[in-house]
Coordinates of C-alpha atoms in Angstrom, one line a residue:
M277 CA 65.0 -0.3 -55.8
K278 CA 62.5 0.6 -57.3
K279 CA 60.7 -2.5 -54.9
Y280 CA 61.4 -1.0 -52.1
L281 CA 60.6 2.5 -53.0
L282 CA 56.9 0.8 -53.4
L283 CA 57.3 -0.5 -50.0
I284 CA 57.8 2.6 -48.5
L285 CA 55.2 4.5 -50.6
F286 CA 52.3 1.8 -49.6
G287 CA 53.7 2.1 -45.8
F288 CA 53.4 5.4 -45.9
Q289 CA 49.7 5.4 -47.4
G290 CA 48.6 2.9 -44.7
L291 CA 50.0 5.7 -41.9
L292 CA 47.8 8.3 -43.7
A293 CA 44.8 6.0 -43.9
Q294 CA 42.8 7.4 -40.6
V295 CA 39.8 6.2 -38.5
Q296 CA 37.2 8.5 -39.4
F297 CA 33.8 8.8 -37.3
E298 CA 31.4 11.6 -37.6
A299 CA 27.8 12.7 -36.9
K300 CA 26.0 14.3 -40.2
V301 CA 22.6 15.9 -39.9
S302 CA 20.3 16.8 -42.3
K303 CA 19.8 20.5 -41.6
A304 CA 20.6 22.4 -37.9
T305 CA 17.5 24.6 -37.7
L306 CA 14.5 23.4 -37.9
G307 CA 10.9 23.6 -37.1
L308 CA 9.0 22.6 -34.3
N309 CA 7.0 20.7 -36.7
E310 CA 9.9 19.3 -38.6
R311 CA 11.5 15.9 -38.5
L312 CA 15.2 15.7 -38.4
R313 CA 17.7 13.0 -40.3
I314 CA 21.0 12.1 -38.4
D315 CA 23.8 9.7 -39.5
F316 CA 26.2 8.0 -37.8
V317 CA 29.1 7.7 -40.6
M318 CA 32.2 5.9 -40.4
N319 CA 35.3 4.5 -42.5
G320 CA 35.9 1.2 -40.7
D321 CA 33.6 -1.7 -39.7
G322 CA 33.1 -0.8 -35.9
D323 CA 31.3 -2.9 -33.2
N324 CA 29.4 -2.1 -30.3
F325 CA 28.0 1.2 -31.5
T326 CA 26.4 3.1 -28.9
P327 CA 23.8 5.9 -30.2
P328 CA 23.8 8.8 -28.2
S329 CA 20.2 10.0 -25.4
F330 CA 18.6 12.3 -28.2
E331 CA 17.5 14.1 -24.8
G332 CA 15.1 16.7 -26.8
F333 CA 14.0 14.7 -29.3
R334 CA 11.4 11.4 -29.7
V335 CA 12.9 8.6 -32.1
V336 CA 10.1 8.6 -35.1
G337 CA 12.1 6.4 -36.9
G338 CA 15.5 3.7 -37.3
P339 CA 17.9 3.0 -37.0
S340 CA 18.7 1.6 -40.3
Q341 CA 22.0 0.3 -41.6
Q342 CA 24.4 0.8 -44.5
I343 CA 27.4 -0.5 -45.8
S344 CA 29.0 0.3 -48.6
Q345 CA 32.4 -0.7 -50.0
S346 CA 33.8 -0.3 -53.5
W347 CA 37.2 -0.6 -55.5
I348 CA 38.7 2.3 -57.7
N349 CA 42.1 1.9 -59.1
G350 CA 43.2 -0.9 -56.8
R351 CA 42.4 1.5 -53.6
S352 CA 39.6 -0.2 -51.4
S353 CA 36.8 2.3 -49.6
F354 CA 34.5 1.2 -46.5
N355 CA 31.6 2.9 -44.9
K356 CA 28.7 2.4 -43.0
S357 CA 26.3 4.5 -40.8
Y358 CA 23.4 4.2 -38.8
S359 CA 20.6 6.6 -39.5
Y360 CA 17.9 7.8 -37.4
F361 CA 15.0 10.3 -38.0
L362 CA 14.2 12.2 -34.9
L363 CA 11.1 14.8 -34.1
P364 CA 12.3 17.9 -31.7
Q365 CA 9.5 17.7 -28.1
Q366 CA 10.8 21.5 -27.6
K367 CA 12.2 25.0 -28.4
G368 CA 15.5 26.2 -28.6
T369 CA 18.8 24.8 -29.1
I370 CA 19.2 21.1 -28.3
V371 CA 22.3 19.3 -28.2
I372 CA 23.0 15.7 -29.8
K373 CA 25.2 14.2 -26.9
Q374 CA 28.5 12.0 -28.3
A375 CA 28.0 8.3 -29.5
S376 CA 30.6 6.1 -29.7
V377 CA 31.7 2.6 -31.8
E378 CA 34.7 0.3 -31.6
I379 CA 37.0 -0.3 -34.2
N380 CA 40.0 -2.5 -34.2
G381 CA 39.6 -2.8 -31.1
Q382 CA 40.0 1.5 -29.9
V383 CA 37.0 3.3 -28.8
Y384 CA 35.7 6.3 -30.7
K385 CA 33.2 9.2 -30.3
T386 CA 31.9 11.8 -32.3
N387 CA 31.6 15.5 -31.4
P388 CA 28.5 16.4 -30.3
V389 CA 25.8 18.6 -32.2
K390 CA 23.8 21.6 -31.9
I391 CA 20.6 21.7 -33.1
T392 CA 18.3 24.8 -33.1
V393 CA 14.4 24.4 -33.1
T394 CA 12.1 27.5 -34.0
N395 CA 8.0 27.6 -34.1
A396 CA 6.1 25.2 -36.1
V397 CA 6.3 26.1 -39.9
E398 CA 4.4 25.6 -43.1
L399 CA 5.8 22.2 -44.8
P400 CA 5.9 21.8 -48.4
K401 CA 3.2 19.8 -49.9
N402 CA 3.9 16.8 -52.5
P403 CA 1.3 17.3 -55.1
Y404 CA 1.3 13.2 -56.0
N405 CA 0.4 12.9 -52.6
T406 CA -1.2 15.4 -50.7
P407 CA -3.2 14.2 -48.0
Q408 CA -7.0 14.6 -48.4
I409 CA -7.5 16.0 -44.6
S410 CA -4.9 17.8 -42.6
A411 CA -4.1 16.1 -38.9
G412 CA -5.1 19.7 -37.7
E413 CA -8.3 19.5 -38.9
A414 CA -8.9 15.8 -37.8
L415 CA -7.6 16.1 -34.5
H416 CA -9.4 18.1 -31.7
L417 CA -8.0 17.9 -28.0
V418 CA -10.9 19.8 -25.8
A419 CA -11.0 20.0 -21.6
E420 CA -14.7 20.4 -20.6
V421 CA -15.2 22.4 -17.5
S422 CA -18.7 21.8 -16.0
K423 CA -19.0 25.3 -14.4
A424 CA -16.7 28.1 -15.0
N425 CA -17.7 30.3 -11.8
P426 CA -18.5 28.3 -8.4
Y427 CA -18.2 29.1 -5.3
L428 CA -15.4 28.5 -3.3
N429 CA -15.2 25.2 -2.2
E430 CA -18.3 23.8 -4.2
P431 CA -16.7 20.9 -6.9
I432 CA -16.2 21.3 -10.5
T433 CA -15.4 18.6 -12.7
V434 CA -12.9 18.6 -16.3
V435 CA -13.1 16.1 -18.8
Y436 CA -10.6 16.1 -21.6
K437 CA -11.6 14.8 -24.8
L438 CA -10.1 14.1 -28.2
Y439 CA -12.1 14.3 -31.0
F440 CA -10.8 12.6 -34.5
N441 CA -12.2 12.4 -37.8
Y442 CA -13.0 8.8 -39.3
N443 CA -10.8 8.9 -41.9
V444 CA -7.5 9.0 -39.7
G445 CA -5.9 6.5 -38.0
I446 CA -4.2 6.8 -34.8
T447 CA -1.2 4.8 -34.0
G448 CA 0.3 6.6 -30.7
A449 CA -0.4 9.7 -28.3
R450 CA 1.8 10.7 -25.8
E451 CA 1.5 13.3 -23.0
L452 CA 3.7 16.2 -23.2
N453 CA 2.5 18.6 -20.5
K454 CA 0.1 17.4 -17.9
P455 CA -2.4 20.2 -16.7
K456 CA -1.6 21.9 -12.8
Y457 CA -4.7 22.6 -10.8
N458 CA -2.9 25.3 -8.8
D459 CA -5.2 26.2 -6.0
F460 CA -7.1 23.8 -6.2
W461 CA -7.8 20.2 -4.0
S462 CA -7.9 17.7 -7.1
Q463 CA -8.6 14.2 -7.7
N464 CA -8.4 12.4 -11.0
I465 CA -11.1 9.9 -11.9
E466 CA -9.2 6.3 -13.3
I467 CA -10.2 5.5 -16.5
K468 CA -9.4 1.3 -16.7
Q469 CA -9.7 1.0 -20.5
L470 CA -9.5 4.1 -23.4
K471 CA -13.2 3.2 -25.5
A472 CA -13.7 5.2 -28.9
E473 CA -17.4 6.3 -29.4
E474 CA -19.8 8.5 -31.8
S475 CA -19.5 11.9 -31.3
T476 CA -19.9 15.2 -33.3
Y477 CA -17.8 18.1 -33.0
N478 CA -19.0 21.4 -34.8
G479 CA -21.8 19.8 -35.9
E480 CA -20.1 17.2 -37.9
R481 CA -20.0 13.5 -37.0
C482 CA -16.9 11.6 -36.1
G483 CA -15.0 9.5 -33.2
M484 CA -14.8 10.8 -29.5
V485 CA -12.3 9.4 -26.4
V486 CA -12.1 10.6 -23.1
L487 CA -8.3 10.9 -21.9
K488 CA -8.9 12.2 -18.6
K489 CA -11.5 13.3 -15.8
A490 CA -11.0 14.9 -12.8
V491 CA -12.7 16.1 -9.5
L492 CA -11.6 20.3 -8.4
Y493 CA -12.4 22.1 -5.3
P494 CA -11.2 25.7 -5.5
Q495 CA -9.5 27.2 -2.6
K496 CA -9.2 30.5 -3.2
A497 CA -11.3 32.7 -4.7
G498 CA -10.7 35.1 -7.7
K499 CA -9.2 34.0 -11.2
L500 CA -7.7 30.6 -11.4
E501 CA -6.3 29.4 -14.0
I502 CA -6.2 25.6 -15.0
E503 CA -3.0 25.2 -17.2
P504 CA -3.2 23.3 -20.8
L505 CA -2.9 19.4 -21.5
T506 CA -0.7 19.4 -24.4
M507 CA -0.4 15.5 -26.4
D508 CA 1.6 14.3 -29.0
V509 CA -0.3 12.8 -31.4
D510 CA 1.1 10.3 -34.6
V511 CA -2.0 9.7 -37.4
Q512 CA -2.1 8.1 -40.5
L513 CA -3.7 10.4 -43.5
P514 CA -6.0 8.9 -46.3
T515 CA -3.8 11.0 -49.4
N516 CA -5.4 11.7 -53.0
R517 CA -2.8 8.6 -54.5
R518 CA -4.1 5.0 -55.2
D519 CA -1.8 1.6 -55.7
F520 CA -2.0 -0.9 -57.9
F521 CA -5.4 -2.2 -56.5
G522 CA -7.0 0.8 -56.3
R523 CA -6.5 1.3 -52.6
V524 CA -6.0 4.9 -51.2
Q525 CA -2.5 5.4 -50.2
I526 CA -1.6 6.7 -46.7
V527 CA 1.1 8.9 -45.0
E528 CA 2.3 8.8 -41.5
D529 CA 2.4 12.0 -39.5
N530 CA 2.7 13.8 -36.6
K531 CA 0.0 16.4 -34.6
R532 CA 0.5 18.8 -31.4
V533 CA -2.5 18.7 -30.2
S534 CA -3.6 21.0 -26.7
A535 CA -6.4 21.8 -24.8
G536 CA -6.1 25.1 -23.8
A537 CA -5.4 26.8 -20.3
K538 CA -9.3 27.2 -19.1
V539 CA -9.6 30.4 -16.5
I540 CA -12.0 29.5 -13.7
N541 CA -13.4 32.6 -11.8
V542 CA -14.4 31.7 -8.2
K543 CA -16.8 33.5 -6.3
P544 CA -16.2 33.8 -2.8
L545 CA -18.7 32.5 0.0
P546 CA -21.1 35.4 1.2
E547 CA -20.3 37.1 4.2
R548 CA -23.9 37.9 4.8
G549 CA -25.3 35.7 7.5
K550 CA -22.0 33.8 8.1
P551 CA -22.0 32.1 11.9
V552 CA -19.2 32.1 13.6
D553 CA -18.5 28.5 13.8
F554 CA -18.6 28.1 10.2
T555 CA -15.0 26.2 9.4
G556 CA -15.8 26.1 5.5
A557 CA -17.8 23.4 4.9
V558 CA -19.7 23.8 1.4
G559 CA -22.4 21.2 0.3
R560 CA -25.5 19.3 2.2
F561 CA -24.6 17.3 4.6
N562 CA -26.1 15.5 8.3
F563 CA -24.8 15.6 11.9
K564 CA -25.2 13.4 14.1
V565 CA -23.9 12.9 18.1
T566 CA -23.9 9.9 19.5
P567 CA -22.9 7.9 22.7
S568 CA -22.6 4.6 23.0
R569 CA -24.0 5.1 26.2
T570 CA -25.5 7.3 28.7
T571 CA -25.5 5.2 31.4
V572 CA -22.3 3.8 33.4
K573 CA -20.5 2.9 36.7
N574 CA -17.7 4.6 38.1
G575 CA -14.2 4.1 36.3
E576 CA -16.2 2.8 32.8
S577 CA -15.6 4.3 29.1
L578 CA -18.1 5.3 26.8
D579 CA -17.3 6.6 23.0
L580 CA -18.8 9.7 21.8
K581 CA -19.0 9.6 18.1
V582 CA -19.4 13.0 16.3
A583 CA -19.7 12.4 12.8
V584 CA -20.9 14.3 9.5
S585 CA -22.1 13.2 6.0
G586 CA -23.3 14.0 3.1
T587 CA -22.1 15.5 0.3
G588 CA -18.8 17.9 -0.2
N589 CA -16.3 18.7 0.9
L590 CA -16.1 16.5 3.5
K591 CA -12.0 16.4 3.3
L592 CA -11.6 20.3 3.2
F593 CA -13.0 20.8 7.1
D594 CA -12.8 20.2 10.7
I595 CA -15.6 18.7 12.5
P596 CA -16.6 20.6 15.9
K597 CA -15.6 19.7 19.4
P598 CA -17.1 18.2 22.0
V599 CA -17.5 20.8 25.4
V600 CA -17.5 18.1 28.6
P601 CA -17.6 18.9 31.9
N602 CA -14.2 18.3 34.2
S603 CA -15.7 15.4 35.8
L604 CA -15.6 13.3 33.0
E605 CA -12.0 12.7 31.8
M606 CA -12.3 12.8 27.4
Y607 CA -9.0 11.5 24.8
D608 CA -7.9 13.0 21.9
P609 CA -10.5 11.5 18.9
V610 CA -9.8 8.6 16.6
H611 CA -10.1 10.3 13.1
K612 CA -11.7 8.3 10.2
E613 CA -13.1 9.1 6.9
N614 CA -14.9 6.8 4.8
V615 CA -15.2 9.0 1.4
S616 CA -15.4 8.6 -1.8
T617 CA -14.8 10.5 -5.1
P618 CA -16.7 10.3 -8.4
L619 CA -17.4 12.5 -11.4
S620 CA -20.0 14.5 -8.9
G621 CA -18.0 15.0 -6.0
M622 CA -16.5 13.9 -2.7
N623 CA -19.8 11.6 -0.8
G624 CA -19.3 9.6 2.5
E625 CA -19.0 10.5 6.5
I626 CA -16.0 11.7 7.9
S627 CA -16.1 11.3 11.7
D628 CA -13.9 12.0 15.4
S629 CA -14.4 9.1 18.2
Y630 CA -13.9 10.6 21.9
T631 CA -12.9 7.8 24.6
I632 CA -14.6 9.4 27.8
I633 CA -14.0 8.1 31.6
T634 CA -16.2 8.7 34.2
Q635 CA -14.5 9.9 37.9
F636 CA -17.5 10.3 40.3
K637 CA -20.9 9.6 40.7
G638 CA -23.7 11.5 39.0
K639 CA -25.0 13.0 36.3
Y640 CA -23.5 15.0 33.5
P641 CA -24.7 17.0 30.4
I642 CA -22.9 17.1 26.9
K643 CA -23.9 20.7 25.7
P644 CA -25.8 20.8 22.2
M645 CA -23.4 21.1 19.5
S646 CA -23.8 22.7 16.6
F647 CA -22.1 22.3 12.9
T648 CA -22.6 24.9 10.4
Y649 CA -22.4 24.6 6.5
F650 CA -23.3 26.1 3.1
D651 CA -25.7 25.0 1.2
L652 CA -25.2 25.1 -2.5
G653 CA -28.8 24.0 -3.4
S654 CA -30.2 27.7 -1.4
G655 CA -27.4 29.8 -1.1
T656 CA -27.5 29.9 2.2
Y657 CA -25.7 28.7 5.5
K658 CA -27.5 26.3 7.6
T659 CA -27.0 24.9 11.0
I660 CA -27.6 21.5 12.3
T661 CA -27.3 21.5 15.8
S662 CA -28.1 18.0 18.3
P663 CA -29.4 17.6 21.6
E664 CA -28.4 17.6 25.4
I665 CA -26.8 14.5 26.0
M666 CA -26.7 13.2 29.7
I667 CA -24.5 10.8 31.2
N668 CA -25.6 8.8 34.3
V669 CA -22.8 7.6 36.4
L670 CA -24.6 5.2 38.6
D671 CA -21.7 4.4 41.8
G672 CA -18.0 6.0 42.5
P673 CA -17.2 8.7 45.3
G674 CA -17.8 12.3 46.3
G675 CA -21.9 11.2 44.6
A676 CA -21.4 15.2 43.3
Q677 CA -24.1 16.0 40.9
A678 CA -21.9 17.8 37.8
A679 CA -22.7 20.4 35.7
A680 CA -21.0 21.2 31.8
P681 CA -19.3 25.0 32.8
T682 CA -21.2 28.0 32.8
E683 CA -21.0 30.6 29.9
E684 CA -20.2 33.5 32.2
T685 CA -17.1 31.6 34.0
G686 CA -16.3 28.6 32.3
V687 CA -15.8 26.8 35.8
S688 CA -18.1 23.5 36.4
K689 CA -20.0 24.4 39.7
V690 CA -20.7 21.3 41.5
K691 CA -23.7 20.4 43.8
V692 CA -23.3 18.5 46.8
S693 CA -26.0 16.9 48.6
S694 CA -26.6 17.5 52.3
N695 CA -25.9 14.2 53.8
E696 CA -22.8 13.3 52.1
Q697 CA -21.3 16.6 52.7
F698 CA -19.3 14.8 55.8
S699 CA -19.1 11.5 54.1
F700 CA -15.2 11.4 54.2
I701 CA -14.8 11.1 58.7
A702 CA -15.0 7.7 59.9
L703 CA -17.9 7.3 61.8
K704 CA -16.9 4.2 63.2
T705 CA -12.9 3.7 65.4
K706 CA -10.9 1.3 66.5
L707 CA -8.9 1.9 70.1
V708 CA -5.7 0.6 70.7
P709 CA -5.0 -0.3 74.2
T710 CA -1.5 1.9 74.9
K711 CA -0.4 -0.7 77.6
R712 CA 0.8 -4.2 75.5
K713 CA 2.4 -7.2 77.1
D714 CA 6.5 -7.4 76.9
F715 CA 7.6 -10.4 73.7
L716 CA 9.8 -12.2 76.0
G717 CA 8.4 -14.5 77.7
S718 CA 5.3 -14.3 74.9
G719 CA 4.3 -17.2 72.8
L720 CA 5.5 -15.6 69.9
F721 CA 8.8 -15.5 71.9
Y722 CA 8.8 -19.8 72.4
S723 CA 7.3 -20.3 69.2
L724 CA 10.2 -18.7 67.1
L725 CA 12.5 -20.1 69.8
F726 CA 12.2 -23.6 69.4
L727 CA 10.7 -24.2 65.6
P728 CA 14.3 -24.3 63.9
L729 CA 14.8 -27.7 66.5
L730 CA 12.0 -28.7 64.6
I731 CA 12.4 -27.6 60.4
I732 CA 16.0 -29.8 61.5
P733 CA 15.0 -33.4 61.3
I734 CA 12.5 -32.4 58.5
I735 CA 15.6 -30.8 56.4
V736 CA 17.6 -34.3 57.1
M737 CA 14.6 -36.9 56.0
A738 CA 14.2 -34.5 52.4
R739 CA 17.9 -34.6 52.1
K740 CA 17.9 -38.2 51.8
K741 CA 15.0 -39.0 50.0
K742 CA 16.8 -36.6 47.5
E743 CA 19.7 -38.6 47.8
A744 CA 17.8 -42.0 47.1
L745 CA 16.0 -40.4 44.6
D746 CA 19.2 -39.0 42.6
G747 CA 21.2 -42.2 42.8
D748 CA 17.9 -44.0 41.1
V749 CA 18.8 -43.7 37.9
A750 CA 15.8 -45.8 36.0
G751 CA 14.0 -44.2 38.2
N752 CA 14.6 -40.8 36.9
R753 CA 14.6 -41.9 33.2
I754 CA 11.5 -43.5 33.8
R755 CA 9.9 -40.3 35.0
Q756 CA 11.5 -38.1 33.1
S757 CA 10.2 -40.0 30.0
N758 CA 7.0 -39.6 31.9
K759 CA 7.2 -36.5 32.1
L760 CA 8.1 -36.0 28.1
A761 CA 5.0 -37.8 27.1
R762 CA 2.4 -35.5 28.9
K763 CA 3.9 -32.9 27.4
Y764 CA 4.3 -34.3 23.5
L765 CA 0.2 -35.5 24.4
S766 CA -0.2 -31.9 25.7
E767 CA 1.9 -30.0 22.8
A768 CA -0.5 -32.6 20.2
K769 CA -3.3 -31.1 22.0
K770 CA -2.3 -27.4 21.0
Q771 CA -1.7 -28.4 17.4
L772 CA -5.1 -29.8 16.9
G773 CA -5.5 -27.6 13.8
N774 CA -2.3 -28.0 12.0
K775 CA -2.3 -31.8 10.9
E776 CA 1.8 -31.9 10.3
L777 CA 3.2 -30.6 13.9
F778 CA 0.2 -32.4 15.7
Y779 CA 1.4 -36.0 14.4
I780 CA 4.7 -35.3 14.5
A781 CA 4.5 -34.7 18.7
L782 CA 1.7 -37.1 18.6
E783 CA 4.3 -39.7 17.9
K784 CA 6.8 -38.0 19.6
S785 CA 4.4 -38.7 22.5
L786 CA 3.8 -42.4 22.2
H787 CA 8.0 -43.0 21.8
N788 CA 8.6 -41.2 24.9
F789 CA 5.7 -43.3 26.7
L790 CA 7.1 -46.8 25.3
K791 CA 10.9 -45.6 26.7
A792 CA 9.0 -44.8 29.8
K793 CA 7.2 -48.1 30.2
L794 CA 9.9 -50.9 28.4
H795 CA 12.8 -49.1 29.2
I796 CA 14.2 -49.3 25.1
E797 CA 15.7 -46.2 23.3
T798 CA 14.4 -45.1 20.4
S799 CA 17.2 -46.8 18.4
E800 CA 14.9 -50.4 19.4
M801 CA 11.6 -49.3 18.7
S802 CA 10.9 -51.5 15.5
K803 CA 7.3 -52.6 15.6
D804 CA 8.0 -56.8 15.8
R805 CA 10.6 -55.6 19.1
I806 CA 7.6 -53.3 20.4
R807 CA 4.5 -56.2 20.0
E808 CA 7.0 -58.9 22.0
I809 CA 7.8 -56.4 24.8
L810 CA 4.8 -55.4 25.6
L811 CA 3.0 -59.0 25.3
S812 CA 5.8 -60.2 27.4
K813 CA 4.3 -57.5 29.8
N814 CA 0.8 -58.4 29.9
A815 CA -1.0 -56.6 27.5
R816 CA -3.7 -57.2 25.5
P817 CA -3.2 -58.3 22.0
E818 CA -5.9 -56.0 20.9
T819 CA -4.7 -53.1 22.6
V820 CA -0.9 -53.7 21.6
D821 CA -2.0 -54.2 17.7
D822 CA -4.3 -50.9 17.9
F823 CA -1.2 -48.9 19.8
I824 CA 1.0 -50.3 16.7
R825 CA -1.6 -49.5 14.0
L826 CA -1.7 -45.6 15.7
V827 CA 2.1 -45.4 15.5
E828 CA 1.6 -46.1 11.7
N829 CA -1.0 -43.4 11.3
C830 CA 1.3 -40.9 12.8
E831 CA 3.8 -41.5 10.1
F832 CA 1.5 -42.2 7.0
A833 CA -1.0 -39.4 8.0
R834 CA 1.9 -36.3 7.3
Y835 CA 2.1 -36.9 3.9
A836 CA -1.9 -37.6 3.7
P837 CA -4.8 -35.1 3.8
S838 CA -6.6 -35.8 6.9
S839 CA -9.8 -34.0 8.1
A840 CA -10.3 -32.2 11.8
V841 CA -12.6 -35.4 12.2
A842 CA -9.6 -37.9 12.1
I843 CA -7.0 -35.7 13.7
Q844 CA -9.4 -35.3 16.6
Q845 CA -9.9 -39.1 16.8
D846 CA -6.6 -40.2 16.6
F847 CA -6.0 -37.9 19.6
D848 CA -8.6 -39.2 21.8
K849 CA -7.7 -43.0 20.0
A850 CA -4.0 -42.2 22.2
V851 CA -5.2 -40.7 25.3
V852 CA -7.4 -44.1 25.6
L853 CA -4.1 -46.8 25.0
I854 CA -1.7 -44.8 27.0
S855 CA -4.6 -44.8 29.8
E856 CA -5.2 -49.0 28.8
L857 CA -1.3 -50.2 28.4
E858 CA -0.6 -48.1 32.2
K859 CA -2.9 -50.9 33.4
Q860 CA -2.2 -53.9 32.0
I861 CA 1.7 -53.4 31.7
S862 CA 3.2 -55.3 35.0

């Protein structure tokens, strides 16, 4: 009886042993600069452990695995854990989601854990392992702005530099918040490789790395803010302790640095002296209007290029549009930009190219064009005016002398020469008699009457010849092979620049020539058979040998390197051999 009671007791105890899988954290509330330890603990030997994504945290340590097993009073206990060290990335309440593991074929999950992240706190110092220099003293992120009060559309540069103490080591860095350039046109300058160089900060010697460069063009007057760049930097700091060999021990630390926001006071462009046609160009520019030609024939076209070059906000203003007489047809322009953006600002050329088509004979002026920009050097507006361009159309209808639209009416005035006023009136007449001969009994009548009778014999003869040709099966096959030989020889000529395709087409041409002349099929074309038949047809032995070598060369040359000269020589040789065999074969 006692035996059965013990079995029941152990079985009941097994039912009570439940699988446990939970997440344990070192603290539920921590500062932004503190680290959090989280342990995922299970009382069974689990497999396929899957951690959460740790959104809002950065993993700075782990995972590390620990397993412990013990026997106490005949009872065994088993524990297995996965540990991670996390650094918060933001303030507020962050939820660590579920982790999962498979134990005895069943999947278990932890409960989500809420963590409250506050402002950075002062960390307790270990008197025996205190860094000689703090991370805050060792790192400084600075945003250097070239000009704090620029004009509207005047370029400024922003360079982000990280200054660091020579006694610390930087093991990693990440951008947390990228700077935003609201109300600025911006262009980032690529830095191919970060290089540390010697510099000074607050009068002290240190190292410096340039992290980012950007060119900005303010698009709005007033106070504009450049949002800060914030970075998370991992550092190694020296301590006051030394190891057994006298070397300074170091500790790992983390520092978040920010360049701080920058306020730019943008000045508006002066209203005094601003021309009416000013479109926002700021910098120093050249302006040219260039026609491709000035003398054309009627119906011919010319190109009119309007270009602005120099240094300034080239992509941020409109190019003046030309005004042409109504007698010239002008199409929409093709816009081109050849602009580079170094740290000093945009420079290069932008242009609009207009296609103009002439319609009438005469001389047509294209009015002078003007381009206005604000010169940063002198602080004044400057205007460049292009000269008048005269387009001379040599011929064409009308012969009108056209002028550009007048400023008063906007309508083109056309001056017509007196000797061409009535050029539309025909000076020669063609008189047609009103009385005509009847069609019945005319030469045309009898021609149309007897023409069908003459055509009938021609049709009969052509039909008989076609039947004879259709009945000549062997002759048709020979003619078809000749046609294919000419076709493939012409195809080989087209493929002179492509070695493999050339020799394939040339080989097909030679085979079809043999089929036409020797009346043999491709399956019968062995070299001995070809030689035997050609010699029996009174072909010269040397010609036959050359032909056989050419066929062999086609097979070999497809897989061997050949020059363009050798390919041309093989083609010329094929033409000569086909011509010679045509004459020799009887």
